[in-house]
Tab-separated table of C-alpha atoms in Angstrom:
chain	number	residue	atom	x	y	z
A	1	VAL	CA	-47.645	-10.205	-51.346
A	2	GLY	CA	-48.142	-11.876	-47.718
A	3	TYR	CA	-51.064	-9.584	-46.775
A	4	ALA	CA	-52.848	-10.174	-50.096
A	5	THR	CA	-52.356	-13.691	-50.203
A	6	TYR	CA	-53.977	-13.977	-46.655
A	7	MET	CA	-56.997	-11.969	-47.374
A	8	LEU	CA	-57.868	-14.123	-50.403
A	9	ASN	CA	-57.106	-17.082	-49.195
A	10	GLY	CA	-60.065	-16.849	-46.616
A	11	MET	CA	-62.579	-14.407	-47.001
A	12	LEU	CA	-64.579	-15.618	-49.699
A	13	PRO	CA	-67.052	-18.341	-48.595
A	14	ASP	CA	-70.057	-19.266	-50.568
A	15	HIS	CA	-72.678	-17.017	-49.469
A	16	ASP	CA	-75.016	-17.471	-51.894
A	17	SER	CA	-75.344	-21.127	-51.089
A	18	PRO	CA	-78.903	-22.444	-49.401
A	19	ASP	CA	-76.715	-24.192	-46.850
A	20	TYR	CA	-75.059	-21.167	-45.592
A	21	GLN	CA	-77.837	-18.775	-45.341
A	22	ARG	CA	-79.972	-21.140	-43.245
A	23	ARG	CA	-77.208	-21.197	-40.711
A	24	ILE	CA	-77.282	-17.453	-40.279
A	25	GLU	CA	-78.386	-16.210	-36.380
A	26	TYR	CA	-78.338	-12.373	-36.483
A	27	ILE	CA	-77.180	-11.520	-32.646
A	28	TRP	CA	-78.820	-8.028	-32.533
A	29	SER	CA	-82.638	-6.908	-32.628
A	30	GLY	CA	-83.631	-3.725	-33.320
A	31	ASP	CA	-81.107	-1.006	-33.026
A	32	ILE	CA	-77.309	-2.259	-33.133
A	33	PRO	CA	-75.017	-0.386	-30.789
A	34	TYR	CA	-71.917	1.867	-31.603
A	35	GLN	CA	-72.847	2.964	-35.168
A	36	PRO	CA	-69.752	4.767	-36.822
A	37	THR	CA	-69.903	8.592	-37.338
A	38	GLU	CA	-69.303	9.723	-40.632
A	39	ALA	CA	-65.895	10.969	-39.423
A	40	ASP	CA	-65.060	7.353	-38.750
A	41	LYS	CA	-66.181	6.323	-42.116
A	42	ALA	CA	-64.339	8.890	-43.872
A	43	ASP	CA	-60.880	7.963	-41.633
A	44	ILE	CA	-61.173	4.289	-42.447
A	45	LYS	CA	-61.666	4.710	-46.164
A	46	ARG	CA	-58.791	7.325	-46.176
A	47	ASN	CA	-56.688	4.792	-44.382
A	48	THR	CA	-57.467	1.731	-46.019
A	49	ASN	CA	-54.376	0.589	-47.573
A	50	PHE	CA	-53.939	-0.239	-52.010
A	51	ILE	CA	-53.973	-3.910	-51.387
A	52	VAL	CA	-57.405	-3.775	-49.613
A	53	LYS	CA	-58.636	-1.246	-51.900
A	54	PHE	CA	-57.766	-3.433	-54.800
A	55	ILE	CA	-59.057	-6.438	-53.059
A	56	GLN	CA	-62.696	-4.629	-52.931
A	57	GLN	CA	-62.659	-3.534	-55.903
A	58	PHE	CA	-63.308	-7.141	-57.416
A	59	PHE	CA	-65.217	-9.298	-54.593
A	60	GLU	CA	-68.326	-8.525	-52.723
A	61	LEU	CA	-67.761	-8.647	-49.024
A	62	PRO	CA	-70.118	-9.969	-46.765
A	63	ASP	CA	-72.341	-7.294	-45.299
A	64	ASN	CA	-71.337	-5.606	-42.208
A	65	LYS	CA	-74.848	-6.422	-40.001
A	66	PRO	CA	-73.407	-8.912	-37.303
A	67	TYR	CA	-74.494	-12.469	-37.227
A	68	LEU	CA	-73.296	-16.158	-36.034
A	69	VAL	CA	-72.802	-18.980	-38.866
A	70	VAL	CA	-74.252	-21.952	-36.845
A	71	TYR	CA	-71.975	-25.311	-37.333
A	72	THR	CA	-73.733	-27.720	-35.120
A	73	SER	CA	-72.035	-30.702	-33.375
A	74	SER	CA	-73.876	-34.236	-33.416
A	75	THR	CA	-72.845	-34.343	-29.604
A	76	PRO	CA	-75.614	-33.768	-27.351
A	77	ASN	CA	-74.919	-30.550	-24.673
A	78	SER	CA	-72.030	-30.109	-26.726
A	79	PRO	CA	-69.043	-27.432	-25.966
A	80	ALA	CA	-69.488	-24.626	-28.320
A	81	VAL	CA	-66.958	-22.277	-29.092
A	82	VAL	CA	-67.729	-18.681	-31.028
A	83	VAL	CA	-64.859	-18.342	-33.819
A	84	ALA	CA	-63.544	-14.758	-34.533
A	85	PRO	CA	-61.728	-14.737	-38.212
A	86	GLY	CA	-58.801	-12.578	-38.484
A	87	GLY	CA	-58.149	-9.799	-41.020
A	88	SER	CA	-56.695	-7.098	-39.591
A	89	TYR	CA	-59.950	-5.193	-38.580
A	90	ILE	CA	-60.392	-4.461	-42.359
A	91	LEU	CA	-61.621	-8.239	-43.593
A	92	ARG	CA	-62.811	-11.207	-42.491
A	93	ALA	CA	-60.493	-14.566	-43.007
A	94	GLU	CA	-63.787	-16.134	-42.962
A	95	ALA	CA	-63.740	-19.199	-45.157
A	96	HIS	CA	-59.604	-20.690	-43.535
A	97	GLU	CA	-60.094	-18.985	-40.155
A	98	GLY	CA	-64.022	-19.728	-39.677
A	99	ILE	CA	-65.547	-22.428	-41.858
A	100	ASP	CA	-62.448	-25.043	-41.681
A	101	VAL	CA	-62.186	-24.512	-38.522
A	102	ALA	CA	-65.892	-24.937	-37.322
A	103	LYS	CA	-65.301	-28.122	-39.176
A	104	TRP	CA	-62.787	-29.088	-37.424
A	105	LEU	CA	-64.359	-28.284	-34.455
A	106	ASN	CA	-67.116	-30.441	-35.227
A	107	SER	CA	-65.013	-33.317	-35.886
A	108	ILE	CA	-63.778	-33.248	-32.149
A	109	GLY	CA	-67.554	-33.166	-30.573
A	110	VAL	CA	-67.806	-28.727	-30.034
A	111	THR	CA	-70.518	-26.873	-32.024
A	112	ALA	CA	-68.800	-23.779	-33.672
A	113	PHE	CA	-70.197	-19.827	-33.928
A	114	VAL	CA	-68.360	-18.102	-36.800
A	115	LEU	CA	-68.954	-14.646	-36.148
A	116	ASN	CA	-69.452	-12.363	-38.564
A	117	TYR	CA	-68.409	-8.978	-36.298
A	118	ARG	CA	-68.205	-5.612	-37.269
A	119	LEU	CA	-65.428	-4.244	-39.203
A	120	ASP	CA	-66.112	-0.497	-37.389
A	121	ARG	CA	-63.992	1.497	-35.077
A	122	HIS	CA	-63.538	0.129	-30.950
A	123	PRO	CA	-66.176	-0.801	-29.194
A	124	ALA	CA	-68.033	-1.971	-31.727
A	125	PRO	CA	-66.145	-5.371	-32.676
A	126	LEU	CA	-65.934	-6.021	-29.130
A	127	SER	CA	-69.491	-5.119	-28.504
A	128	ASP	CA	-70.468	-7.862	-31.154
A	129	ALA	CA	-67.672	-10.804	-29.567
A	130	GLN	CA	-69.824	-10.075	-26.241
A	131	ARG	CA	-72.979	-10.118	-28.007
A	132	ALA	CA	-72.772	-13.170	-29.273
A	133	ILE	CA	-71.218	-14.945	-26.357
A	134	GLN	CA	-74.352	-13.475	-24.685
A	135	TYR	CA	-76.590	-14.857	-27.197
A	136	VAL	CA	-75.250	-18.215	-27.808
A	137	ARG	CA	-75.568	-18.585	-23.843
A	138	ALA	CA	-79.121	-17.298	-24.055
A	139	ASN	CA	-80.209	-19.807	-26.735
A	140	ALA	CA	-78.011	-23.020	-25.255
A	141	LEU	CA	-81.277	-25.268	-25.205
A	142	ARG	CA	-82.216	-24.475	-28.952
A	143	PHE	CA	-78.422	-24.949	-29.955
A	144	ASN	CA	-78.130	-28.065	-27.578
A	145	ILE	CA	-75.334	-27.003	-26.164
A	146	ASP	CA	-73.595	-26.769	-22.534
A	147	PRO	CA	-73.736	-22.930	-21.582
A	148	GLN	CA	-70.829	-23.526	-18.955
A	149	ARG	CA	-68.554	-24.924	-21.423
A	150	LEU	CA	-68.764	-21.949	-23.947
A	151	GLY	CA	-65.605	-20.693	-25.182
A	152	ILE	CA	-64.272	-18.047	-27.602
A	153	MET	CA	-61.333	-18.792	-30.658
A	154	GLY	CA	-59.758	-16.035	-32.807
A	155	PHE	CA	-56.791	-15.979	-35.448
A	156	SER	CA	-54.584	-12.510	-35.907
A	157	ALA	CA	-56.627	-9.958	-35.409
A	158	GLY	CA	-59.597	-12.153	-34.914
A	159	GLY	CA	-57.305	-13.166	-31.891
A	160	HIS	CA	-56.752	-9.561	-30.640
A	161	LEU	CA	-60.773	-9.793	-30.485
A	162	ALA	CA	-61.341	-12.960	-28.498
A	163	SER	CA	-58.829	-11.558	-25.968
A	164	THR	CA	-60.301	-8.623	-25.650
A	165	ALA	CA	-63.818	-10.258	-25.379
A	166	ALA	CA	-61.921	-12.374	-22.240
A	167	THR	CA	-59.728	-9.687	-20.673
A	168	HIS	CA	-62.932	-7.246	-21.258
A	169	PHE	CA	-66.554	-9.371	-20.326
A	170	LEU	CA	-69.700	-7.998	-18.863
A	171	ASN	CA	-70.955	-9.738	-16.205
A	172	GLY	CA	-74.795	-9.869	-17.189
A	173	ASP	CA	-77.198	-6.956	-16.112
A	174	SER	CA	-80.101	-8.621	-13.933
A	175	GLY	CA	-82.226	-5.383	-14.404
A	176	ALA	CA	-81.918	-5.384	-18.190
A	177	VAL	CA	-85.018	-5.607	-20.041
A	178	ASP	CA	-83.427	-7.698	-22.890
A	179	PRO	CA	-83.038	-11.164	-21.209
A	180	ILE	CA	-79.890	-11.845	-23.341
A	181	SER	CA	-77.905	-8.951	-21.581
A	182	ARG	CA	-78.691	-10.330	-18.167
A	183	LEU	CA	-76.332	-12.847	-18.952
A	184	SER	CA	-72.177	-13.053	-18.050
A	185	SER	CA	-70.241	-12.668	-21.538
A	186	ARG	CA	-66.967	-14.271	-20.167
A	187	PRO	CA	-66.141	-17.135	-22.000
A	188	ASP	CA	-65.043	-20.429	-20.242
A	189	PHE	CA	-61.745	-21.194	-21.999
A	190	MET	CA	-60.320	-19.189	-24.930
A	191	MET	CA	-58.171	-20.548	-28.120
A	192	LEU	CA	-55.682	-17.944	-29.805
A	193	GLY	CA	-53.765	-18.672	-33.433
A	194	TYR	CA	-50.776	-16.618	-34.203
A	195	PRO	CA	-52.882	-13.504	-32.271
A	196	VAL	CA	-52.489	-9.765	-32.204
A	197	ILE	CA	-52.279	-9.038	-28.704
A	198	SER	CA	-50.614	-5.950	-28.132
A	199	PHE	CA	-51.352	-2.411	-29.316
A	200	GLY	CA	-48.160	-1.613	-28.339
A	201	GLU	CA	-44.070	-1.679	-29.828
A	202	ILE	CA	-44.792	-5.590	-30.737
A	203	GLY	CA	-47.970	-5.022	-31.812
A	204	HIS	CA	-49.261	-4.885	-35.333
A	205	LEU	CA	-50.076	-1.330	-36.591
A	206	GLY	CA	-52.446	-2.290	-38.993
A	207	SER	CA	-55.203	-3.627	-36.735
A	208	ARG	CA	-54.522	-1.272	-34.384
A	209	ASP	CA	-54.929	1.767	-36.401
A	210	MET	CA	-58.019	0.052	-38.364
A	211	LEU	CA	-59.802	-0.598	-34.693
A	212	ILE	CA	-58.628	2.429	-32.867
A	213	GLY	CA	-57.431	4.986	-35.692
A	214	PRO	CA	-53.872	6.273	-36.325
A	215	HIS	CA	-53.885	8.800	-33.711
A	216	PRO	CA	-55.412	7.017	-30.412
A	217	THR	CA	-54.632	8.186	-26.781
A	218	ALA	CA	-51.655	6.597	-24.733
A	219	GLU	CA	-55.097	5.250	-22.391
A	220	LEU	CA	-56.404	3.651	-25.136
A	221	ILE	CA	-53.659	1.801	-26.381
A	222	ASN	CA	-53.074	0.389	-22.778
A	223	ASN	CA	-56.951	-0.474	-22.773
A	224	LEU	CA	-56.434	-2.464	-25.543
A	225	SER	CA	-53.115	-4.122	-25.243
A	226	ASN	CA	-54.872	-7.350	-23.731
A	227	GLU	CA	-51.837	-8.738	-22.082
A	228	LYS	CA	-51.926	-5.735	-19.159
A	229	GLN	CA	-55.862	-6.471	-18.696
A	230	VAL	CA	-55.259	-10.000	-17.661
A	231	THR	CA	-56.558	-10.835	-14.094
A	232	VAL	CA	-57.325	-13.796	-12.072
A	233	GLU	CA	-60.853	-14.064	-14.296
A	234	THR	CA	-59.230	-14.348	-17.976
A	235	PRO	CA	-60.254	-18.213	-18.847
A	236	PRO	CA	-58.264	-20.557	-19.425
A	237	THR	CA	-55.990	-20.109	-23.079
A	238	PHE	CA	-54.629	-22.165	-25.200
A	239	ILE	CA	-52.070	-20.215	-27.766
A	240	TRP	CA	-49.739	-21.400	-30.735
A	241	THR	CA	-48.021	-19.094	-33.311
A	242	ALA	CA	-44.532	-19.475	-35.513
A	243	LYS	CA	-41.131	-17.400	-34.404
A	244	THR	CA	-40.954	-16.826	-38.156
A	245	ASP	CA	-44.354	-15.379	-38.673
A	246	GLY	CA	-43.758	-12.279	-40.589
A	247	LEU	CA	-46.882	-10.321	-40.070
A	248	VAL	CA	-47.668	-10.732	-36.787
A	249	ASP	CA	-44.576	-10.734	-33.957
A	250	TYR	CA	-44.685	-13.942	-32.208
A	251	ARG	CA	-44.340	-12.324	-28.878
A	252	ASN	CA	-47.906	-10.870	-28.760
A	253	ALA	CA	-48.607	-14.610	-27.879
A	254	VAL	CA	-45.299	-15.185	-25.261
A	255	VAL	CA	-46.455	-11.984	-23.594
A	256	PHE	CA	-49.697	-13.071	-22.821
A	257	ALA	CA	-49.168	-16.525	-21.712
A	258	ASP	CA	-46.958	-14.672	-19.351
A	259	ALA	CA	-49.341	-12.400	-17.954
A	260	LEU	CA	-51.860	-15.436	-17.978
A	261	LYS	CA	-49.292	-17.553	-16.020
A	262	GLU	CA	-48.315	-14.404	-13.397
A	263	LYS	CA	-51.926	-14.292	-12.685
A	264	GLY	CA	-52.148	-18.148	-12.327
A	265	VAL	CA	-54.885	-18.707	-15.289
A	266	PRO	CA	-53.981	-22.175	-16.986
A	267	ALA	CA	-52.280	-21.652	-20.040
A	268	GLU	CA	-50.510	-23.622	-22.604
A	269	LEU	CA	-48.587	-22.184	-25.238
A	270	HIS	CA	-46.569	-23.543	-28.406
A	271	VAL	CA	-44.292	-21.207	-30.550
A	272	PHE	CA	-43.463	-23.485	-33.383
A	273	PRO	CA	-39.909	-22.912	-34.791
A	274	GLU	CA	-41.080	-21.648	-38.093
A	275	GLY	CA	-44.222	-20.826	-39.887
A	276	SER	CA	-46.432	-18.188	-42.216
A	277	HIS	CA	-49.205	-16.038	-41.319
A	278	GLY	CA	-52.859	-16.650	-41.807
A	279	THR	CA	-52.743	-20.407	-42.091
A	280	GLY	CA	-55.815	-21.462	-40.407
A	281	LEU	CA	-55.818	-25.150	-39.650
A	282	ALA	CA	-52.354	-25.019	-41.000
A	283	ALA	CA	-52.622	-28.481	-43.238
A	284	GLU	CA	-49.260	-27.618	-45.420
A	285	GLU	CA	-47.183	-26.231	-42.279
A	286	LYS	CA	-44.117	-28.161	-41.366
A	287	TYR	CA	-44.332	-27.754	-37.363
A	288	ALA	CA	-47.642	-25.518	-37.168
A	289	LYS	CA	-49.877	-28.346	-38.636
A	290	ALA	CA	-49.321	-30.106	-34.984
A	291	TRP	CA	-51.856	-27.704	-33.816
A	292	PRO	CA	-55.213	-28.838	-33.893
A	293	GLU	CA	-54.095	-32.109	-32.201
A	294	LEU	CA	-52.306	-30.176	-29.712
A	295	ALA	CA	-55.407	-28.274	-28.758
A	296	GLU	CA	-57.967	-31.144	-29.044
A	297	LYS	CA	-55.524	-32.617	-26.311
A	298	TRP	CA	-55.792	-29.198	-24.299
A	299	LEU	CA	-59.837	-29.334	-24.541
A	300	ARG	CA	-59.958	-32.785	-22.718
A	301	LYS	CA	-57.157	-32.031	-20.311
A	302	MET	CA	-59.504	-29.325	-19.227
A	303	GLY	CA	-62.846	-31.035	-19.217
A	304	VAL	CA	-64.159	-29.311	-21.753
A	305	VAL	CA	-64.351	-32.191	-24.472
A	306	ALA	CA	-65.351	-35.766	-22.991
A	307	GLU	CA	-62.004	-37.944	-22.860
């Protein structure tokens, strides 16, 4: 029930409104890399659980072509954040973990880009997240944002995607024909809400199965357990979660924060004593509703948002 509520809560923004359509920016031109094989498609369909199949019967989901939805701040040369909604790599909870969050970011002077990443097997979602950061950086002047204050934010499985992008970033290929590919995909900072981090014992099996299949190699599990991929180059990170989260073990956030601190990367972790999963801005939560204010203070302390 909790899983179904989480999905229904946030996957159905108004995709037909003129305002929504005007804000779309497709991040790939020409052929999109890492297209799923027929075997991948069949395996994903076979392993999609009955709750998702039920939901998909009644709702037309957004298309699976990667794009950004732009929410522009009124602040000139503003910082910017690419936002990755969660959804177990099955759906994207785009309303409460995307649009609502983007509007909050706008309210503190940050331009937001909600990422419609592909729901295909690895490395397609990662490729979209890397490309999104490169795309925004390449178009910084047009978006009126500062390309040196460009972060990534993710919730739940979107937190896994964000942390993967931040630990598996591209340095940019100076010899690439495509000018966007010449730029780094490293985010300058990161914010994670109740994230999936590990694909090991404390990880979220549903997210793992949808991203890398039900029978992944030990090497792939290790590579995408992002607490094991932290380096000194991983960007500063703000993390929050709730100890009573019933879907994603709060220890995912803890092990990632510990790994960051071990490498000397600035990290701020908030583990609230109780709270639910998939709450977005958490306005109805007793404790977790404090996270947006705490995140804003952290952004100001880090020099991302002006005092």
